[in-house]
Short mmCIF file of C-alpha atoms in Angstrom, two decimals:
data_model
loop_
_atom_site.label_atom_id
_atom_site.label_comp_id
_atom_site.label_asym_id
_atom_site.label_seq_id
_atom_site.Cartn_x
_atom_site.Cartn_y
_atom_site.Cartn_z
CA ARG A 3 112.29 120.51 102.35
CA LYS A 4 108.57 119.69 102.27
CA GLU A 5 107.01 119.24 98.86
CA VAL A 6 104.21 121.65 99.68
CA GLU A 7 104.71 124.34 102.30
CA GLN A 8 102.12 126.51 103.99
CA ASP A 9 102.07 128.88 106.93
CA PRO A 10 100.18 126.90 109.60
CA GLY A 11 98.63 130.01 111.12
CA PRO A 12 96.31 130.38 112.86
CA PHE A 13 94.98 133.42 111.12
CA ASN A 14 92.51 135.15 113.41
CA VAL A 15 90.48 137.72 111.48
CA PRO A 16 87.26 139.65 112.13
CA GLU A 17 84.16 139.06 110.07
CA GLY A 18 84.27 141.00 106.84
CA ALA A 19 88.05 141.00 106.61
CA THR A 20 90.07 139.96 103.58
CA VAL A 21 92.62 137.25 104.22
CA ALA A 22 95.25 135.69 101.96
CA PHE A 23 96.99 132.34 102.22
CA ASN A 24 100.15 131.41 100.41
CA CYS A 25 101.70 128.12 99.46
CA THR A 26 104.89 127.06 97.73
CA TYR A 27 105.65 123.74 96.05
CA SER A 28 109.00 122.20 95.26
CA ASN A 29 108.33 119.97 92.26
CA SER A 30 108.47 122.03 89.09
CA ALA A 31 106.82 119.17 87.20
CA SER A 32 103.61 119.61 89.19
CA GLN A 33 100.64 119.82 86.90
CA SER A 34 97.49 120.47 88.86
CA PHE A 35 96.81 122.58 91.90
CA PHE A 36 93.93 122.81 94.31
CA TRP A 37 92.71 124.34 97.52
CA TYR A 38 90.81 122.03 99.82
CA ARG A 39 88.97 122.97 102.98
CA GLN A 40 88.91 120.73 106.04
CA ASP A 41 86.58 121.35 108.95
CA CYS A 42 87.43 119.95 112.36
CA ARG A 43 87.07 116.16 112.44
CA LYS A 44 85.79 116.06 108.85
CA GLU A 45 87.24 114.93 105.55
CA PRO A 46 88.86 117.44 103.17
CA LYS A 47 86.54 118.92 100.57
CA LEU A 48 87.55 120.53 97.31
CA LEU A 49 87.24 124.30 97.48
CA MET A 50 88.59 125.16 94.05
CA SER A 51 91.10 124.28 91.42
CA VAL A 52 93.88 126.75 90.69
CA TYR A 53 94.82 127.83 87.18
CA SER A 54 97.67 129.94 85.82
CA SER A 55 95.19 132.50 84.59
CA GLY A 56 93.73 132.81 88.07
CA ASN A 57 90.19 131.91 88.93
CA GLU A 58 87.46 133.29 91.09
CA ASP A 59 84.49 131.67 92.76
CA GLY A 60 82.38 134.16 94.63
CA ARG A 61 84.43 135.54 97.51
CA PHE A 62 87.34 133.22 96.77
CA THR A 63 90.16 133.94 94.33
CA ALA A 64 93.03 131.56 93.58
CA GLN A 65 96.23 132.36 91.75
CA LEU A 66 99.09 130.24 90.48
CA ASN A 67 102.58 131.48 89.62
CA ARG A 68 104.43 128.64 87.96
CA ALA A 69 107.69 130.55 87.64
CA SER A 70 107.83 131.12 91.39
CA GLN A 71 106.07 127.81 92.22
CA TYR A 72 103.65 129.74 94.34
CA ILE A 73 99.91 129.40 94.92
CA SER A 74 97.63 131.78 96.73
CA LEU A 75 94.06 131.91 98.01
CA LEU A 76 92.27 135.16 98.77
CA ILE A 77 89.06 135.23 100.79
CA ARG A 78 87.08 138.45 100.75
CA ASP A 79 84.38 139.50 103.20
CA SER A 80 85.17 136.63 105.59
CA LYS A 81 82.25 134.83 107.20
CA LEU A 82 82.17 132.91 110.45
CA SER A 83 81.49 129.81 108.37
CA ASP A 84 84.84 130.24 106.61
CA SER A 85 86.61 129.10 109.79
CA ALA A 86 88.43 125.93 108.82
CA THR A 87 91.82 124.60 107.79
CA TYR A 88 92.75 125.36 104.18
CA LEU A 89 94.93 122.79 102.48
CA CYS A 90 97.15 123.56 99.51
CA VAL A 91 97.25 120.47 97.30
CA VAL A 92 99.44 119.59 94.34
CA ASP A 93 99.27 116.80 91.78
CA THR A 94 102.70 116.07 90.34
CA GLY A 95 101.17 114.15 87.46
CA ARG A 96 101.02 110.77 89.15
CA ARG A 97 97.32 111.26 89.83
CA ALA A 98 98.11 111.20 93.54
CA LEU A 99 97.79 114.30 95.64
CA THR A 100 100.42 115.88 97.87
CA PHE A 101 99.00 117.95 100.69
CA GLY A 102 100.43 120.90 102.51
CA SER A 103 100.15 120.92 106.27
CA GLY A 104 97.25 123.37 106.11
CA THR A 105 96.57 126.91 107.25
CA ARG A 106 94.05 127.38 110.01
CA LEU A 107 91.61 130.27 109.71
CA GLN A 108 89.46 131.49 112.57
CA VAL A 109 86.96 134.19 111.70
CA GLN A 110 85.74 136.03 114.77
CA PRO A 111 82.50 137.95 115.28
CA SER B 7 80.56 114.04 92.95
CA ALA B 8 80.69 110.39 94.03
CA VAL B 9 79.21 109.35 97.34
CA ILE B 10 81.83 107.53 99.39
CA SER B 11 81.25 105.61 102.60
CA GLN B 12 83.72 104.03 104.97
CA LYS B 13 83.34 101.41 107.66
CA PRO B 14 83.98 101.51 110.51
CA SER B 15 83.76 105.22 111.20
CA ARG B 16 85.92 104.75 114.26
CA ASP B 17 87.49 101.97 116.30
CA ILE B 18 89.65 101.45 119.33
CA CYS B 19 92.00 98.49 118.99
CA GLN B 20 94.62 96.70 121.02
CA ARG B 21 98.22 96.70 119.87
CA GLY B 22 99.21 93.67 117.86
CA THR B 23 95.78 93.24 116.28
CA SER B 24 94.68 94.12 112.75
CA LEU B 25 91.79 96.19 111.44
CA THR B 26 90.27 96.16 107.98
CA ILE B 27 88.70 99.37 106.74
CA GLN B 28 86.15 99.27 103.94
CA CYS B 29 85.54 101.94 101.33
CA GLN B 30 82.43 101.84 99.14
CA VAL B 31 81.67 104.19 96.24
CA ASP B 32 78.29 104.66 94.61
CA SER B 33 79.74 104.63 91.08
CA GLN B 34 82.45 102.76 89.23
CA VAL B 35 85.86 104.37 89.49
CA THR B 36 89.19 103.35 88.06
CA MET B 37 91.50 104.64 90.75
CA MET B 38 91.02 104.66 94.49
CA PHE B 39 93.49 106.06 96.97
CA TRP B 40 94.20 105.50 100.65
CA TYR B 41 95.54 108.30 102.84
CA ARG B 42 96.52 108.63 106.47
CA GLN B 43 96.11 111.74 108.60
CA GLN B 44 98.01 111.54 111.86
CA PRO B 45 96.92 113.75 114.76
CA GLY B 46 97.56 117.39 113.98
CA GLN B 47 99.06 116.56 110.59
CA SER B 48 97.97 116.79 107.00
CA LEU B 49 97.18 113.90 104.71
CA THR B 50 99.83 111.47 103.49
CA LEU B 51 99.20 109.08 100.62
CA ILE B 52 99.61 105.42 101.57
CA ALA B 53 98.87 103.74 98.25
CA THR B 54 96.96 103.84 94.99
CA ALA B 55 94.59 100.95 94.28
CA ASN B 56 93.52 100.02 90.78
CA GLN B 57 91.07 97.23 90.14
CA GLY B 58 92.74 94.08 88.89
CA SER B 59 96.30 95.01 89.78
CA GLU B 60 98.53 95.26 92.82
CA ALA B 61 98.34 98.44 94.81
CA THR B 62 101.17 100.93 94.37
CA TYR B 63 102.65 102.00 97.70
CA GLU B 64 104.33 105.28 98.55
CA SER B 65 107.73 105.48 100.15
CA GLY B 66 107.52 104.49 103.79
CA PHE B 67 104.50 102.24 103.37
CA VAL B 68 104.68 98.50 102.69
CA ILE B 69 102.20 95.86 101.66
CA ASP B 70 102.83 93.65 104.69
CA LYS B 71 101.78 96.45 107.02
CA PHE B 72 98.96 97.91 104.87
CA PRO B 73 97.57 95.21 102.57
CA ILE B 74 94.95 96.55 100.17
CA SER B 75 92.29 94.77 98.19
CA ARG B 76 90.41 96.13 95.18
CA PRO B 77 88.03 93.40 94.08
CA ASN B 78 85.84 95.59 91.86
CA LEU B 79 85.34 99.13 90.62
CA THR B 80 83.27 100.29 93.59
CA PHE B 81 85.00 98.81 96.60
CA SER B 82 88.37 98.64 98.34
CA THR B 83 89.73 97.62 101.71
CA LEU B 84 92.79 98.71 103.65
CA THR B 85 94.08 96.55 106.49
CA VAL B 86 96.26 98.00 109.20
CA SER B 87 98.26 95.01 110.44
CA ASN B 88 99.98 94.31 113.73
CA MET B 89 98.94 97.70 115.03
CA SER B 90 100.92 99.87 117.40
CA PRO B 91 99.94 103.19 119.03
CA GLU B 92 101.84 104.98 116.22
CA ASP B 93 99.16 103.75 113.82
CA SER B 94 96.54 105.87 115.59
CA SER B 95 95.31 108.09 112.77
CA ILE B 96 92.43 108.89 110.54
CA TYR B 97 92.44 106.72 107.43
CA LEU B 98 90.67 108.13 104.38
CA CYS B 99 89.89 106.69 101.00
CA SER B 100 89.38 108.86 97.95
CA VAL B 101 88.40 108.55 94.33
CA GLU B 102 89.10 110.62 91.26
CA ASP B 103 86.33 112.72 89.81
CA PRO B 104 85.11 111.41 86.42
CA GLN B 105 87.24 113.94 84.55
CA GLY B 106 90.34 112.77 86.46
CA ARG B 107 91.04 116.29 87.66
CA THR B 108 90.89 115.94 91.43
CA GLN B 109 89.74 113.66 94.22
CA TYR B 110 86.81 113.31 96.56
CA PHE B 111 87.25 111.86 100.01
CA GLY B 112 85.32 109.49 102.18
CA PRO B 113 84.42 110.52 105.73
CA GLY B 114 87.42 108.72 107.20
CA THR B 115 87.99 106.02 109.81
CA ARG B 116 89.31 107.26 113.13
CA LEU B 117 91.58 104.59 114.59
CA THR B 118 92.95 104.59 118.11
CA VAL B 119 95.45 101.92 119.11
CA LEU B 120 95.99 101.32 122.80
#
Protein backbone atom coordinates (compact mmCIF):
# COMPACT_ATOMS: atom_id res chain seq x y z
CA ARG A 1 0.00 0.00 0.00
CA LYS A 2 1.32 3.46 -0.86
CA GLU A 3 2.03 5.79 2.04
CA VAL A 4 0.00 8.58 0.47
CA GLU A 5 -2.77 7.77 -1.99
CA GLN A 6 -4.59 10.11 -4.34
CA ASP A 7 -6.96 9.72 -7.24
CA PRO A 8 -4.78 10.56 -10.27
CA GLY A 9 -7.68 12.07 -12.21
CA PRO A 10 -7.75 13.89 -14.49
CA PHE A 11 -10.56 16.02 -13.23
CA ASN A 12 -11.96 18.03 -16.11
CA VAL A 13 -14.22 20.81 -14.83
CA PRO A 14 -15.69 23.99 -16.33
CA GLU A 15 -14.67 27.40 -15.13
CA GLY A 16 -16.56 28.40 -12.02
CA ALA A 17 -17.07 24.84 -10.82
CA THR A 18 -16.26 23.55 -7.36
CA VAL A 19 -13.94 20.58 -7.25
CA ALA A 20 -12.72 18.45 -4.36
CA PHE A 21 -9.64 16.26 -4.09
CA ASN A 22 -9.12 13.58 -1.50
CA CYS A 23 -6.05 11.91 -0.11
CA THR A 24 -5.42 9.16 2.41
CA TYR A 25 -2.21 8.41 4.30
CA SER A 26 -1.13 5.21 5.97
CA ASN A 27 1.22 6.33 8.74
CA SER A 28 -0.80 7.30 11.79
CA ALA A 29 2.28 8.98 13.25
CA SER A 30 2.25 11.59 10.49
CA GLN A 31 2.48 15.05 11.93
CA SER A 32 2.23 17.65 9.21
CA PHE A 33 0.20 17.79 6.05
CA PHE A 34 0.33 19.95 2.97
CA TRP A 35 -1.07 20.49 -0.47
CA TYR A 36 1.45 21.40 -3.14
CA ARG A 37 0.73 22.47 -6.68
CA GLN A 38 2.91 21.43 -9.61
CA ASP A 39 2.57 22.99 -13.03
CA CYS A 40 3.79 21.11 -16.08
CA ARG A 41 7.59 20.92 -16.17
CA LYS A 42 7.92 23.06 -13.03
CA GLU A 43 8.88 22.37 -9.44
CA PRO A 44 6.21 21.78 -6.77
CA LYS A 45 5.09 24.87 -4.90
CA LEU A 46 3.41 24.97 -1.52
CA LEU A 47 -0.29 25.73 -1.85
CA MET A 48 -1.28 25.44 1.79
CA SER A 49 -0.71 23.60 5.00
CA VAL A 50 -3.52 21.47 6.37
CA TYR A 51 -4.67 21.62 9.98
CA SER A 52 -7.12 19.54 11.98
CA SER A 53 -9.31 22.57 12.48
CA GLY A 54 -9.46 23.10 8.72
CA ASN A 55 -8.11 26.15 7.00
CA GLU A 56 -9.13 28.39 4.18
CA ASP A 57 -7.14 30.57 1.83
CA GLY A 58 -9.36 32.44 -0.57
CA ARG A 59 -11.04 29.93 -2.86
CA PHE A 60 -9.12 27.01 -1.34
CA THR A 61 -10.19 25.05 1.73
CA ALA A 62 -8.21 22.18 3.25
CA GLN A 63 -9.42 19.70 5.83
CA LEU A 64 -7.69 17.01 7.85
CA ASN A 65 -9.38 14.06 9.54
CA ARG A 66 -6.79 12.34 11.69
CA ALA A 67 -9.12 9.56 12.80
CA SER A 68 -9.75 8.53 9.21
CA GLN A 69 -6.25 9.56 8.02
CA TYR A 70 -7.86 11.58 5.31
CA ILE A 71 -7.02 14.96 3.79
CA SER A 72 -9.10 17.00 1.39
CA LEU A 73 -8.76 20.09 -0.77
CA LEU A 74 -11.74 22.05 -2.04
CA ILE A 75 -11.40 24.60 -4.82
CA ARG A 76 -14.32 26.94 -5.36
CA ASP A 77 -15.03 29.03 -8.45
CA SER A 78 -12.33 27.27 -10.49
CA LYS A 79 -10.17 29.41 -12.76
CA LEU A 80 -8.31 28.37 -15.88
CA SER A 81 -5.11 29.15 -13.97
CA ASP A 82 -5.97 26.46 -11.42
CA SER A 83 -5.13 23.79 -14.01
CA ALA A 84 -2.21 21.87 -12.53
CA THR A 85 -1.35 18.72 -10.63
CA TYR A 86 -2.17 18.86 -6.92
CA LEU A 87 0.10 16.87 -4.65
CA CYS A 88 -0.93 15.63 -1.23
CA VAL A 89 2.15 15.69 1.00
CA VAL A 90 2.77 14.24 4.44
CA ASP A 91 5.59 14.69 6.93
CA THR A 92 5.87 11.69 9.22
CA GLY A 93 8.01 13.64 11.65
CA ARG A 94 11.36 12.89 10.06
CA ARG A 95 11.37 16.32 8.43
CA ALA A 96 11.27 14.59 5.06
CA LEU A 97 8.21 14.77 2.87
CA THR A 98 6.26 11.89 1.37
CA PHE A 99 4.37 12.80 -1.77
CA GLY A 100 1.22 11.36 -3.22
CA SER A 101 1.19 10.65 -6.93
CA GLY A 102 -0.84 13.79 -7.58
CA THR A 103 -4.27 14.62 -8.93
CA ARG A 104 -4.43 16.39 -12.26
CA LEU A 105 -6.96 19.18 -12.67
CA GLN A 106 -7.91 20.67 -16.01
CA VAL A 107 -10.24 23.65 -15.88
CA GLN A 108 -11.94 24.26 -19.19
CA PRO A 109 -13.41 27.49 -20.57
CA SER B 1 10.84 31.91 1.03
CA ALA B 2 14.43 31.01 0.10
CA VAL B 3 15.61 31.43 -3.46
CA ILE B 4 17.03 28.15 -4.72
CA SER B 5 18.97 27.61 -7.93
CA GLN B 6 20.17 24.42 -9.54
CA LYS B 7 22.78 23.74 -12.18
CA PRO B 8 22.55 22.41 -14.77
CA SER B 9 18.90 22.93 -15.58
CA ARG B 10 19.03 20.01 -17.97
CA ASP B 11 21.54 17.61 -19.47
CA ILE B 12 21.73 14.68 -21.83
CA CYS B 13 24.34 12.13 -20.83
CA GLN B 14 25.74 8.85 -22.07
CA ARG B 15 25.25 5.71 -20.03
CA GLY B 16 28.16 4.88 -17.76
CA THR B 17 29.06 8.50 -17.11
CA SER B 18 28.40 10.59 -14.01
CA LEU B 19 26.75 13.97 -13.54
CA THR B 20 27.04 16.32 -10.59
CA ILE B 21 24.09 18.58 -9.87
CA GLN B 22 24.57 21.72 -7.82
CA CYS B 23 22.05 23.35 -5.51
CA GLN B 24 22.59 26.88 -4.21
CA VAL B 25 20.41 28.67 -1.65
CA ASP B 26 20.42 32.39 -0.96
CA SER B 27 20.31 31.91 2.82
CA GLN B 28 21.82 29.55 5.35
CA VAL B 29 19.75 26.43 5.95
CA THR B 30 20.33 23.48 8.21
CA MET B 31 18.70 20.76 6.19
CA MET B 32 18.70 20.24 2.45
CA PHE B 33 16.94 17.43 0.66
CA TRP B 34 17.35 15.72 -2.70
CA TYR B 35 14.37 14.25 -4.53
CA ARG B 36 13.86 12.42 -7.79
CA GLN B 37 10.80 12.68 -10.02
CA GLN B 38 10.70 9.99 -12.67
CA PRO B 39 8.62 10.57 -15.81
CA GLY B 40 4.93 10.65 -14.97
CA GLN B 41 5.59 9.99 -11.28
CA SER B 42 5.56 11.99 -8.11
CA LEU B 43 8.57 12.95 -6.04
CA THR B 44 10.64 10.41 -4.12
CA LEU B 45 13.13 11.43 -1.46
CA ILE B 46 16.68 10.30 -2.19
CA ALA B 47 18.50 11.64 0.87
CA THR B 48 18.70 14.32 3.51
CA ALA B 49 21.89 16.38 3.66
CA ASN B 50 23.01 18.19 6.78
CA GLN B 51 26.11 20.32 6.83
CA GLY B 52 29.03 18.63 8.53
CA SER B 53 27.60 15.11 8.57
CA GLU B 54 27.01 12.23 6.21
CA ALA B 55 23.86 12.32 4.17
CA THR B 56 21.02 10.06 5.26
CA TYR B 57 19.71 7.93 2.41
CA GLU B 58 16.22 6.55 1.96
CA SER B 59 15.54 2.91 1.29
CA GLY B 60 16.50 2.03 -2.27
CA PHE B 61 19.15 4.73 -2.59
CA VAL B 62 22.84 4.23 -1.81
CA ILE B 63 25.80 6.51 -1.39
CA ASP B 64 27.86 4.82 -4.10
CA LYS B 65 25.20 5.61 -6.69
CA PHE B 66 24.16 9.05 -5.38
CA PRO B 67 27.06 10.61 -3.46
CA ILE B 68 26.12 13.92 -1.84
CA SER B 69 28.27 16.74 -0.58
CA ARG B 70 27.22 19.50 1.81
CA PRO B 71 30.27 21.70 2.32
CA ASN B 72 28.43 24.66 3.85
CA LEU B 73 25.00 25.93 4.84
CA THR B 74 24.09 27.31 1.41
CA PHE B 75 25.28 24.66 -1.02
CA SER B 76 24.97 20.97 -1.82
CA THR B 77 25.75 18.66 -4.70
CA LEU B 78 24.23 15.37 -5.80
CA THR B 79 26.15 13.11 -8.17
CA VAL B 80 24.38 10.52 -10.26
CA SER B 81 27.06 7.89 -10.87
CA ASN B 82 27.47 5.30 -13.58
CA MET B 83 24.24 6.41 -15.19
CA SER B 84 21.78 4.19 -17.01
CA PRO B 85 18.61 5.15 -18.91
CA GLU B 86 16.61 4.31 -15.75
CA ASP B 87 18.23 7.33 -14.09
CA SER B 88 16.46 9.66 -16.53
CA SER B 89 14.46 11.86 -14.17
CA ILE B 90 14.09 15.31 -12.78
CA TYR B 91 16.29 15.81 -9.72
CA LEU B 92 15.17 18.49 -7.27
CA CYS B 93 16.75 19.92 -4.17
CA SER B 94 14.71 21.48 -1.41
CA VAL B 95 15.20 23.32 1.84
CA GLU B 96 13.10 23.72 4.94
CA ASP B 97 11.42 27.02 5.58
CA PRO B 98 12.93 28.90 8.57
CA GLN B 99 10.16 27.68 10.86
CA GLY B 100 10.86 24.07 9.85
CA ARG B 101 7.27 23.56 8.79
CA THR B 102 7.59 22.68 5.13
CA GLN B 103 9.96 22.75 2.18
CA TYR B 104 10.67 24.90 -0.83
CA PHE B 105 12.00 23.39 -4.02
CA GLY B 106 14.58 24.36 -6.56
CA PRO B 107 13.64 24.43 -10.24
CA GLY B 108 14.99 20.94 -10.85
CA THR B 109 17.55 19.36 -13.17
CA ARG B 110 16.10 17.40 -16.05
CA LEU B 111 18.42 14.49 -16.82
CA THR B 112 18.18 12.27 -19.87
CA VAL B 113 20.48 9.26 -20.12
CA LEU B 114 20.94 7.70 -23.53
